[in-house]
Amino acid sequence: MAAGCALGALILCGGALGVVGGTADTGHSYVVAAFAPHELCTGALVSSTVVVTAAHCYQGVPEGGTVQITFGSVAHPADVFVATTATYPGSIHRAQDGRDIAVVVLDAGIQLGQYAQLPTTPGLADSLPASQRVDVVGFGISEVKSGVPLAFGTKRVTTSNMASAGVLSGEFIKVITGPCQGDSGGPNLLAGTNTLLAITTYSNGNPNCNGDNYSERLDTEAAQAFLSKYVP
């Protein structure tokens, strides 16, 4: 997993799948910045009260502990909403070891015109071509020069391919795009849709944000069993 990095008072950890080279995202209204103390991640609302994100983002936050989410810019949040966490049973907060799925449940619902859609077909990723296009959205580092992060905290999107042999060990998809801190838990959507195939999990740790990324699938039987407890 890529090491975290400090930017002012905010530590960006759980490095994976930065949208370096992406563009400002004016769509995907359901994508949020999710942060516990000293840590920024990304997540996606799949209903008015449930955000799906990565478990490793909340190391040190007890089950049911308080986190916050916001839309727009992290530096200038328009609104901050309080939520509580629930992690995949047995999660050990290390993406390489799996079980890296968490939900945050909002204290009050957020009404949007649309939400991210969980996959309804079990094993969907197994049926996709290796070159399947995916839209990756996140609030993490978006500009890096010589290994130094220069910009972060605004929602950006990029479209990338699943790599050859893109489905790994039945748990991850491999995506070719620039890995950076702060985008962990962000959605990997089937291109042009709201279907949430996977969430950003970990990368090869390349400091220039130009390596491969591995994203936790949400179409597996185990993932869907966990998520069904929170989303009908």
Backbone as CSV, one residue per row, in Angstrom:
resi,resn,N_x,N_y,N_z,CA_x,CA_y,CA_z,C_x,C_y,C_z
1,MET,0.850,-1.183,0.000,0.000,0.000,0.000,0.883,1.230,0.000
2,ALA,0.522,2.253,-0.734,1.333,3.450,-0.783,1.332,4.138,0.562
3,ALA,2.464,4.739,0.894,2.553,5.439,2.164,1.756,6.717,2.117
4,GLY,1.256,7.136,3.286,0.536,8.396,3.376,1.494,9.561,3.253
5,CYS,0.955,10.761,3.073,1.801,11.945,2.988,1.086,13.090,3.658
6,ALA,1.852,14.020,4.220,1.273,15.125,4.970,1.156,16.360,4.100
7,LEU,0.006,16.984,4.156,-0.211,18.262,3.481,-0.844,19.183,4.501
8,GLY,-0.060,20.088,5.060,-0.561,20.929,6.134,-0.932,20.066,7.311
9,ALA,-2.153,20.259,7.826,-2.596,19.496,8.994,-3.294,18.212,8.599
10,LEU,-3.456,17.971,7.296,-4.235,16.825,6.846,-3.301,15.751,6.332
11,ILE,-3.428,14.543,6.838,-2.631,13.423,6.359,-3.471,12.630,5.376
12,LEU,-2.960,12.478,4.178,-3.684,11.722,3.163,-3.118,10.313,3.147
13,CYS,-3.921,9.337,3.518,-3.425,7.990,3.707,-4.162,7.016,2.810
14,GLY,-3.794,5.732,2.952,-4.483,4.688,2.210,-4.364,4.889,0.723
15,GLY,-3.136,5.198,0.253,-2.955,5.664,-1.107,-3.405,4.678,-2.151
16,ALA,-4.250,5.112,-3.018,-4.641,4.304,-4.154,-5.402,5.157,-5.133
17,LEU,-5.166,4.884,-6.365,-5.957,5.409,-7.460,-6.245,6.896,-7.379
18,GLY,-5.225,7.691,-7.448,-5.446,9.122,-7.613,-5.886,9.385,-9.030
19,VAL,-6.669,10.423,-9.237,-7.095,10.730,-10.596,-6.163,11.799,-11.166
20,VAL,-4.870,11.532,-11.045,-3.865,12.396,-11.641,-4.056,12.383,-13.154
21,GLY,-4.092,13.556,-13.736,-4.329,13.648,-15.166,-5.797,13.606,-15.526
22,GLY,-6.675,13.488,-14.525,-8.107,13.511,-14.791,-8.612,14.926,-14.955
23,THR,-9.912,15.071,-14.951,-10.531,16.389,-15.111,-11.475,16.651,-13.944
24,ALA,-11.747,17.928,-13.697,-12.711,18.289,-12.653,-14.042,17.620,-12.966
25,ASP,-14.635,17.015,-11.958,-15.858,16.244,-12.152,-17.065,17.066,-11.740
26,THR,-17.886,17.420,-12.709,-19.101,18.180,-12.429,-20.325,17.274,-12.319
27,GLY,-20.125,15.979,-12.553,-21.208,15.010,-12.413,-21.011,14.178,-11.168
28,HIS,-21.549,12.964,-11.170,-21.394,12.028,-10.059,-21.630,12.728,-8.719
29,SER,-22.819,13.290,-8.577,-23.146,14.071,-7.385,-23.127,13.235,-6.116
30,TYR,-23.172,11.920,-6.272,-23.201,11.028,-5.121,-21.808,10.709,-4.562
31,VAL,-20.751,11.200,-5.200,-19.396,10.942,-4.708,-19.038,11.970,-3.646
32,VAL,-18.526,11.488,-2.513,-18.249,12.357,-1.375,-16.812,12.180,-0.912
33,ALA,-16.323,13.199,-0.226,-15.085,13.075,0.529,-15.444,12.566,1.913
34,ALA,-14.726,11.571,2.383,-14.999,10.975,3.687,-13.743,11.084,4.532
35,PHE,-13.855,11.683,5.700,-12.645,11.812,6.509,-12.911,11.597,7.987
36,ALA,-12.052,10.758,8.542,-11.917,10.594,9.976,-10.779,11.528,10.394
37,PRO,-10.455,11.619,11.687,-9.367,12.516,12.080,-8.082,12.237,11.313
38,HIS,-7.556,13.262,10.673,-6.256,13.230,9.996,-6.229,12.366,8.745
39,GLU,-7.365,12.019,8.191,-7.329,11.143,7.023,-8.452,11.471,6.053
40,LEU,-8.083,11.520,4.789,-9.036,11.792,3.721,-9.200,10.568,2.849
41,CYS,-10.430,10.219,2.551,-10.724,9.174,1.583,-11.907,9.623,0.733
42,THR,-12.391,8.742,-0.118,-13.513,9.037,-1.005,-14.546,7.938,-0.820
43,GLY,-15.795,8.243,-1.100,-16.846,7.244,-1.027,-17.975,7.597,-1.964
44,ALA,-18.968,6.716,-2.042,-20.107,6.941,-2.926,-21.397,6.607,-2.199
45,LEU,-22.347,7.533,-2.246,-23.674,7.270,-1.702,-24.393,6.269,-2.598
46,VAL,-24.857,5.176,-1.995,-25.653,4.195,-2.732,-27.120,4.267,-2.317
47,SER,-27.417,5.102,-1.348,-28.782,5.440,-0.948,-28.686,6.780,-0.238
48,SER,-29.795,7.271,0.264,-29.776,8.587,0.912,-28.974,8.594,2.209
49,THR,-28.727,7.410,2.781,-28.045,7.361,4.077,-26.776,6.514,4.092
50,VAL,-26.459,5.796,3.029,-25.354,4.840,3.060,-24.274,5.217,2.049
51,VAL,-23.050,5.370,2.572,-21.872,5.608,1.742,-21.020,4.349,1.758
52,VAL,-20.621,3.870,0.586,-19.693,2.749,0.480,-18.294,3.312,0.284
53,THR,-17.342,2.813,1.079,-15.975,3.313,1.024,-15.036,2.183,1.429
54,ALA,-13.777,2.496,1.699,-12.775,1.483,2.014,-12.553,1.382,3.516
55,ALA,-12.449,0.158,4.026,-12.292,-0.056,5.466,-10.959,0.475,5.982
56,HIS,-9.895,0.372,5.168,-8.580,0.754,5.702,-8.480,2.255,5.978
57,CYS,-9.443,3.021,5.490,-9.447,4.457,5.758,-9.694,4.770,7.227
58,TYR,-10.264,3.820,7.973,-10.744,4.135,9.312,-9.995,3.382,10.397
59,GLN,-8.714,3.157,10.168,-7.889,2.585,11.227,-7.939,3.506,12.444
60,GLY,-8.183,2.947,13.585,-8.255,3.747,14.796,-9.642,4.281,15.094
61,VAL,-10.571,4.165,14.127,-11.955,4.577,14.376,-12.729,3.324,14.785
62,PRO,-13.306,3.280,15.970,-14.008,2.073,16.398,-15.258,1.834,15.570
63,GLU,-15.664,0.586,15.514,-16.934,0.254,14.847,-18.035,1.127,15.430
64,GLY,-18.750,1.815,14.581,-19.770,2.732,15.049,-19.228,4.088,15.442
65,GLY,-17.922,4.303,15.212,-17.326,5.598,15.520,-17.774,6.660,14.535
66,THR,-17.530,7.911,14.882,-18.010,9.036,14.072,-17.008,9.434,13.013
67,VAL,-17.486,9.617,11.798,-16.702,10.193,10.712,-17.543,11.302,10.087
68,GLN,-16.952,12.019,9.158,-17.661,13.095,8.490,-17.515,12.940,6.983
69,ILE,-18.518,13.401,6.258,-18.426,13.429,4.799,-18.803,14.827,4.326
70,THR,-18.335,15.159,3.130,-18.695,16.435,2.537,-18.677,16.309,1.021
71,PHE,-19.305,17.265,0.363,-19.295,17.347,-1.093,-18.409,18.521,-1.504
72,GLY,-18.144,18.617,-2.782,-17.408,19.771,-3.281,-15.955,19.726,-2.893
73,SER,-15.392,20.871,-2.545,-13.980,20.977,-2.201,-13.759,20.620,-0.746
74,VAL,-12.708,19.837,-0.473,-12.372,19.508,0.905,-11.923,20.763,1.649
75,ALA,-11.191,21.627,0.962,-10.682,22.840,1.602,-11.804,23.822,1.939
76,HIS,-12.878,23.803,1.138,-13.992,24.723,1.353,-15.312,23.963,1.280
77,PRO,-15.568,23.073,2.245,-16.783,22.251,2.181,-18.041,23.089,2.325
78,ALA,-19.005,22.801,1.465,-20.276,23.516,1.544,-21.079,23.040,2.741
79,ASP,-21.086,21.740,2.971,-21.810,21.147,4.089,-21.005,19.955,4.589
80,VAL,-21.056,19.722,5.878,-20.408,18.562,6.476,-21.479,17.740,7.183
81,PHE,-21.493,16.437,6.904,-22.509,15.550,7.452,-21.842,14.514,8.354
82,VAL,-22.495,14.187,9.448,-21.956,13.239,10.416,-22.475,11.840,10.096
83,ALA,-21.593,10.848,10.215,-21.963,9.473,9.918,-21.233,8.543,10.876
84,THR,-21.658,7.284,10.909,-20.979,6.269,11.702,-20.519,5.143,10.787
85,THR,-19.465,4.427,11.211,-18.851,3.434,10.348,-19.314,2.026,10.669
86,ALA,-19.223,1.164,9.662,-19.379,-0.278,9.831,-18.467,-0.935,8.817
87,THR,-17.577,-1.814,9.250,-16.630,-2.434,8.338,-16.985,-3.890,8.092
88,TYR,-16.515,-4.377,6.960,-16.707,-5.775,6.587,-16.253,-6.667,7.745
89,PRO,-17.042,-7.659,8.126,-16.652,-8.504,9.264,-15.259,-9.111,9.071
90,GLY,-14.425,-8.961,10.079,-13.068,-9.504,10.006,-12.103,-8.619,9.267
91,SER,-12.523,-7.421,8.866,-11.617,-6.535,8.143,-10.393,-6.254,8.985
92,ILE,-9.245,-6.340,8.354,-8.005,-6.039,9.063,-7.354,-4.786,8.501
93,HIS,-8.137,-4.025,7.747,-7.703,-2.709,7.295,-6.428,-2.744,6.453
94,ARG,-6.203,-3.833,5.755,-5.080,-3.889,4.822,-5.621,-4.375,3.496
95,ALA,-5.557,-3.502,2.507,-6.219,-3.804,1.248,-5.677,-5.075,0.607
96,GLN,-4.358,-5.313,0.727,-3.783,-6.480,0.076,-4.353,-7.775,0.634
97,ASP,-4.852,-7.736,1.859,-5.397,-8.924,2.478,-6.909,-9.028,2.310
98,GLY,-7.488,-8.069,1.624,-8.902,-8.154,1.310,-9.819,-7.633,2.397
99,ARG,-11.097,-7.867,2.158,-12.133,-7.428,3.085,-12.021,-5.932,3.355
100,ASP,-11.779,-5.171,2.323,-11.507,-3.740,2.512,-12.741,-2.897,2.193
101,ILE,-13.892,-3.341,2.623,-15.139,-2.624,2.351,-15.700,-2.087,3.662
102,ALA,-16.150,-0.841,3.641,-16.825,-0.253,4.790,-18.029,0.531,4.293
103,VAL,-18.964,0.734,5.183,-20.043,1.680,4.914,-20.041,2.709,6.031
104,VAL,-20.454,3.909,5.687,-20.763,4.902,6.710,-22.243,5.209,6.575
105,VAL,-22.902,5.227,7.704,-24.351,5.418,7.738,-24.631,6.809,8.283
106,LEU,-25.261,7.625,7.465,-25.513,9.013,7.837,-26.597,9.123,8.894
107,ASP,-26.424,10.095,9.771,-27.436,10.338,10.790,-28.727,10.875,10.189
108,ALA,-28.615,11.568,9.060,-29.794,12.091,8.354,-29.574,11.896,6.861
109,GLY,-30.641,11.588,6.149,-30.532,11.289,4.732,-30.231,12.500,3.878
110,ILE,-29.557,12.246,2.747,-29.269,13.276,1.750,-30.041,12.911,0.487
111,GLN,-30.952,13.764,0.092,-31.801,13.466,-1.053,-31.129,13.951,-2.335
112,LEU,-30.850,13.021,-3.223,-30.239,13.332,-4.506,-31.111,12.778,-5.625
113,GLY,-30.880,13.279,-6.828,-31.630,12.780,-7.969,-31.215,11.382,-8.374
114,GLN,-29.976,11.007,-8.055,-29.501,9.666,-8.353,-28.402,9.289,-7.369
115,TYR,-28.182,7.982,-7.230,-27.139,7.453,-6.372,-26.336,6.442,-7.172
116,ALA,-25.163,6.099,-6.683,-24.423,4.997,-7.283,-25.232,3.714,-7.130
117,GLN,-25.133,2.846,-8.118,-25.902,1.596,-8.114,-24.963,0.422,-7.879
118,LEU,-25.248,-0.369,-6.854,-24.466,-1.571,-6.633,-24.755,-2.577,-7.744
119,PRO,-23.768,-3.382,-8.122,-24.013,-4.365,-9.193,-25.063,-5.375,-8.774
120,THR,-25.957,-5.691,-9.682,-27.028,-6.640,-9.387,-26.712,-8.034,-9.904
121,THR,-25.650,-8.149,-10.703,-25.261,-9.441,-11.253,-24.043,-9.962,-10.506
122,PRO,-24.184,-11.018,-9.714,-23.014,-11.577,-9.042,-21.954,-12.008,-10.048
123,GLY,-20.698,-11.701,-9.753,-19.619,-12.083,-10.656,-19.566,-11.267,-11.927
124,LEU,-20.143,-10.087,-11.931,-20.196,-9.261,-13.138,-18.815,-9.045,-13.742
125,ALA,-17.808,-8.758,-12.912,-16.474,-8.461,-13.434,-15.891,-9.622,-14.224
126,ASP,-16.269,-10.847,-13.864,-15.740,-12.015,-14.556,-16.205,-12.081,-16.008
127,SER,-17.325,-11.424,-16.300,-17.868,-11.479,-17.656,-17.399,-10.319,-18.534
128,LEU,-16.626,-9.397,-17.964,-16.212,-8.209,-18.708,-14.920,-8.461,-19.457
129,PRO,-14.745,-7.790,-20.595,-13.471,-7.911,-21.303,-12.351,-7.269,-20.506
130,ALA,-11.126,-7.728,-20.717,-9.984,-7.180,-19.976,-9.802,-5.696,-20.236
131,SER,-10.270,-5.218,-21.373,-10.114,-3.810,-21.732,-11.306,-2.956,-21.323
132,GLN,-12.177,-3.506,-20.465,-13.360,-2.770,-20.032,-12.978,-1.380,-19.521
133,ARG,-13.713,-0.365,-19.962,-13.473,1.000,-19.517,-14.198,1.251,-18.197
134,VAL,-13.525,1.954,-17.296,-14.120,2.295,-16.016,-13.877,3.772,-15.735
135,ASP,-14.875,4.425,-15.124,-14.747,5.808,-14.681,-14.348,5.790,-13.208
136,VAL,-13.229,6.437,-12.910,-12.701,6.470,-11.550,-12.826,7.889,-11.016
137,VAL,-13.450,8.035,-9.847,-13.702,9.355,-9.268,-13.070,9.418,-7.886
138,GLY,-12.481,10.568,-7.546,-11.899,10.693,-6.219,-11.510,12.110,-5.862
139,PHE,-11.273,12.311,-4.589,-10.889,13.611,-4.035,-9.401,13.693,-3.716
140,GLY,-8.619,12.701,-4.112,-7.225,12.642,-3.699,-6.308,13.542,-4.502
141,ILE,-5.007,13.259,-4.375,-3.984,14.056,-5.051,-4.206,14.004,-6.553
142,SER,-4.204,15.163,-7.182,-4.486,15.232,-8.614,-3.311,15.757,-9.424
143,GLU,-2.250,16.176,-8.764,-1.073,16.657,-9.477,0.174,16.320,-8.674
144,VAL,1.144,15.703,-9.340,2.395,15.302,-8.697,3.552,15.692,-9.599
145,LYS,4.625,16.212,-9.010,5.833,16.537,-9.766,7.028,16.039,-8.988
146,SER,7.794,15.151,-9.628,8.982,14.561,-9.004,8.660,13.960,-7.641
147,GLY,7.527,13.290,-7.565,7.138,12.625,-6.338,6.529,13.523,-5.294
148,VAL,6.365,14.815,-5.592,5.829,15.764,-4.621,4.387,16.103,-4.990
149,PRO,3.412,15.863,-4.087,2.023,16.214,-4.388,1.814,17.715,-4.387
150,LEU,1.116,18.211,-5.403,0.922,19.647,-5.559,-0.524,20.075,-5.411
151,ALA,-1.459,19.172,-5.620,-2.871,19.556,-5.563,-3.691,18.371,-5.086
152,PHE,-4.727,18.657,-4.298,-5.605,17.605,-3.801,-6.890,18.249,-3.323
153,GLY,-7.889,17.396,-3.033,-9.064,17.843,-2.311,-10.225,18.325,-3.138
154,THR,-10.141,18.211,-4.467,-11.302,18.499,-5.295,-11.669,17.242,-6.075
155,LYS,-12.940,17.102,-6.382,-13.428,15.881,-7.042,-13.000,15.872,-8.505
156,ARG,-12.347,14.776,-8.891,-11.877,14.630,-10.260,-12.243,13.244,-10.767
157,VAL,-12.270,13.129,-12.099,-12.645,11.865,-12.719,-11.693,11.566,-13.865
158,THR,-11.431,10.300,-14.078,-10.688,9.855,-15.247,-11.308,8.548,-15.729
159,THR,-11.180,8.274,-17.003,-11.652,7.010,-17.568,-10.441,6.188,-17.958
160,SER,-10.410,4.956,-17.519,-9.254,4.106,-17.730,-9.706,2.713,-18.114
161,ASN,-8.742,1.888,-18.528,-9.022,0.502,-18.863,-8.725,-0.405,-17.679
162,MET,-9.504,-1.465,-17.541,-9.043,-2.586,-16.742,-7.833,-3.162,-17.454
163,ALA,-6.816,-3.537,-16.681,-5.606,-4.086,-17.290,-5.872,-5.496,-17.801
164,SER,-4.959,-5.996,-18.629,-5.055,-7.387,-19.048,-4.993,-8.250,-17.795
165,ALA,-5.681,-9.359,-17.814,-5.861,-10.157,-16.601,-6.390,-9.261,-15.493
166,GLY,-7.388,-8.442,-15.873,-7.851,-7.392,-14.979,-8.561,-7.883,-13.740
167,VAL,-9.060,-9.115,-13.717,-9.698,-9.646,-12.522,-8.665,-10.505,-11.800
168,LEU,-8.376,-10.155,-10.559,-7.317,-10.825,-9.820,-7.889,-11.606,-8.639
169,SER,-7.624,-12.869,-8.586,-7.961,-13.749,-7.459,-9.409,-13.633,-7.005
170,GLY,-10.285,-13.233,-7.911,-11.691,-13.173,-7.590,-12.079,-12.042,-6.670
171,GLU,-11.142,-11.200,-6.263,-11.451,-10.158,-5.296,-11.205,-8.748,-5.812
172,PHE,-10.201,-8.570,-6.671,-9.837,-7.245,-7.152,-9.949,-7.166,-8.666
173,ILE,-10.150,-5.944,-9.165,-9.859,-5.656,-10.555,-8.605,-4.793,-10.578
174,LYS,-7.841,-4.923,-11.642,-6.648,-4.095,-11.823,-6.963,-3.012,-12.840
175,VAL,-6.666,-1.778,-12.488,-7.002,-0.631,-13.329,-5.744,0.157,-13.622
176,ILE,-5.580,0.565,-14.875,-4.409,1.340,-15.274,-4.739,2.817,-15.176
177,THR,-4.178,3.477,-14.188,-4.332,4.921,-14.033,-3.361,5.368,-12.970
178,GLY,-3.315,6.652,-12.621,-2.309,7.159,-11.712,-2.666,6.991,-10.254
179,PRO,-1.939,6.156,-9.492,-2.273,5.938,-8.084,-1.773,7.062,-7.185
180,CYS,-2.627,7.555,-6.310,-2.243,8.595,-5.359,-3.077,8.499,-4.095
181,GLN,-2.672,9.237,-3.071,-3.367,9.201,-1.797,-4.671,9.996,-1.829
182,GLY,-5.619,9.557,-1.025,-6.852,10.302,-0.837,-8.044,9.795,-1.613
183,ASP,-7.815,8.917,-2.594,-8.922,8.413,-3.403,-9.394,7.033,-2.976
184,SER,-8.775,6.460,-1.962,-9.203,5.145,-1.475,-10.694,5.171,-1.140
185,GLY,-11.379,4.112,-1.542,-12.816,4.016,-1.304,-13.655,4.637,-2.393
186,GLY,-13.013,5.355,-3.315,-13.758,6.005,-4.384,-14.280,5.016,-5.413
187,PRO,-15.312,5.399,-6.144,-15.969,4.464,-7.049,-15.191,4.193,-8.330
188,ASN,-15.239,2.945,-8.753,-14.825,2.511,-10.084,-16.108,2.095,-10.795
189,LEU,-16.607,2.961,-11.665,-17.902,2.772,-12.301,-17.731,2.207,-13.703
190,LEU,-18.632,1.332,-14.111,-18.658,0.958,-15.519,-18.824,2.236,-16.323
191,ALA,-17.954,2.445,-17.291,-17.872,3.728,-17.987,-19.234,4.167,-18.504
192,GLY,-19.574,5.425,-18.216,-20.806,6.001,-18.711,-22.042,5.603,-17.940
193,THR,-21.854,4.894,-16.808,-23.000,4.451,-16.019,-22.789,4.832,-14.552
194,ASN,-23.790,4.538,-13.725,-23.677,4.706,-12.280,-23.444,3.377,-11.570
195,THR,-23.093,2.331,-12.319,-22.889,1.010,-11.740,-21.534,0.930,-11.062
196,LEU,-21.545,0.689,-9.782,-20.359,0.700,-8.939,-19.748,-0.697,-8.926
197,LEU,-18.796,-0.924,-9.828,-18.194,-2.241,-9.977,-17.236,-2.563,-8.834
198,ALA,-16.470,-1.565,-8.408,-15.429,-1.786,-7.403,-15.113,-0.460,-6.731
199,ILE,-14.331,-0.534,-5.634,-13.868,0.683,-4.973,-12.345,0.668,-4.915
200,THR,-11.759,1.837,-5.060,-10.323,2.010,-5.011,-9.761,1.461,-3.697
201,THR,-8.694,0.657,-3.809,-8.192,-0.031,-2.624,-6.704,0.197,-2.383
202,TYR,-5.843,-0.259,-3.285,-4.414,-0.044,-3.074,-3.696,0.041,-4.408
203,SER,-2.440,0.506,-4.343,-1.649,0.678,-5.548,-0.257,0.116,-5.321
204,ASN,0.572,0.205,-6.377,1.947,-0.252,-6.230,2.834,0.787,-5.550
205,GLY,2.261,1.906,-5.135,3.002,2.873,-4.346,3.933,3.769,-5.128
206,ASN,3.796,3.822,-6.438,4.669,4.674,-7.246,4.493,6.138,-6.838
207,PRO,5.576,6.830,-6.424,5.422,8.201,-5.915,5.005,9.208,-6.973
208,ASN,5.154,8.859,-8.247,4.760,9.779,-9.312,3.361,9.497,-9.825
209,CYS,2.653,8.595,-9.179,1.239,8.342,-9.503,1.037,7.894,-10.939
210,ASN,1.802,6.923,-11.364,1.631,6.423,-12.727,1.751,4.899,-12.785
211,GLY,1.291,4.232,-11.736,1.339,2.774,-11.717,-0.037,2.144,-11.767
212,ASP,-0.060,0.822,-11.578,-1.330,0.093,-11.578,-2.014,0.206,-10.222
213,ASN,-3.319,-0.012,-10.232,-4.153,0.071,-9.040,-5.007,-1.177,-8.923
214,TYR,-5.390,-1.501,-7.703,-6.195,-2.677,-7.444,-7.426,-2.245,-6.643
215,SER,-8.576,-2.607,-7.154,-9.841,-2.131,-6.597,-10.684,-3.311,-6.136
216,GLU,-11.226,-3.184,-4.920,-12.036,-4.240,-4.312,-13.377,-4.362,-5.030
217,ARG,-13.665,-5.561,-5.518,-14.912,-5.790,-6.232,-16.112,-5.786,-5.293
218,LEU,-17.221,-5.248,-5.801,-18.474,-5.237,-5.039,-19.485,-6.224,-5.601
219,ASP,-19.056,-6.999,-6.607,-19.972,-7.949,-7.234,-19.776,-9.364,-6.723
220,THR,-18.899,-9.562,-5.735,-18.689,-10.908,-5.211,-19.814,-11.269,-4.244
221,GLU,-19.996,-12.544,-4.045,-21.055,-13.009,-3.144,-20.841,-12.472,-1.731
222,ALA,-19.598,-12.486,-1.262,-19.318,-12.033,0.098,-19.566,-10.538,0.242
223,ALA,-19.123,-9.752,-0.734,-19.328,-8.308,-0.674,-20.809,-7.977,-0.697
224,GLN,-21.551,-8.651,-1.553,-22.973,-8.355,-1.653,-23.731,-8.773,-0.403
225,ALA,-23.286,-9.844,0.244,-23.936,-10.262,1.487,-23.736,-9.206,2.575
226,PHE,-22.536,-8.657,2.642,-22.265,-7.592,3.637,-23.072,-6.355,3.325
227,LEU,-23.049,-5.886,2.088,-23.713,-4.641,1.730,-25.221,-4.742,1.830
228,SER,-25.759,-5.940,1.643,-27.223,-6.101,1.692,-27.787,-5.833,3.079
229,LYS,-26.927,-5.824,4.092,-27.382,-5.512,5.445,-27.741,-4.028,5.572
230,TYR,-27.201,-3.229,4.668,-27.381,-1.779,4.758,-28.167,-1.204,3.593
231,VAL,-28.136,-1.903,2.463,-28.847,-1.434,1.272,-29.781,-2.539,0.813
232,PRO,-31.074,-2.305,0.770,-32.016,-3.363,0.385,-31.688,-3.903,-0.998
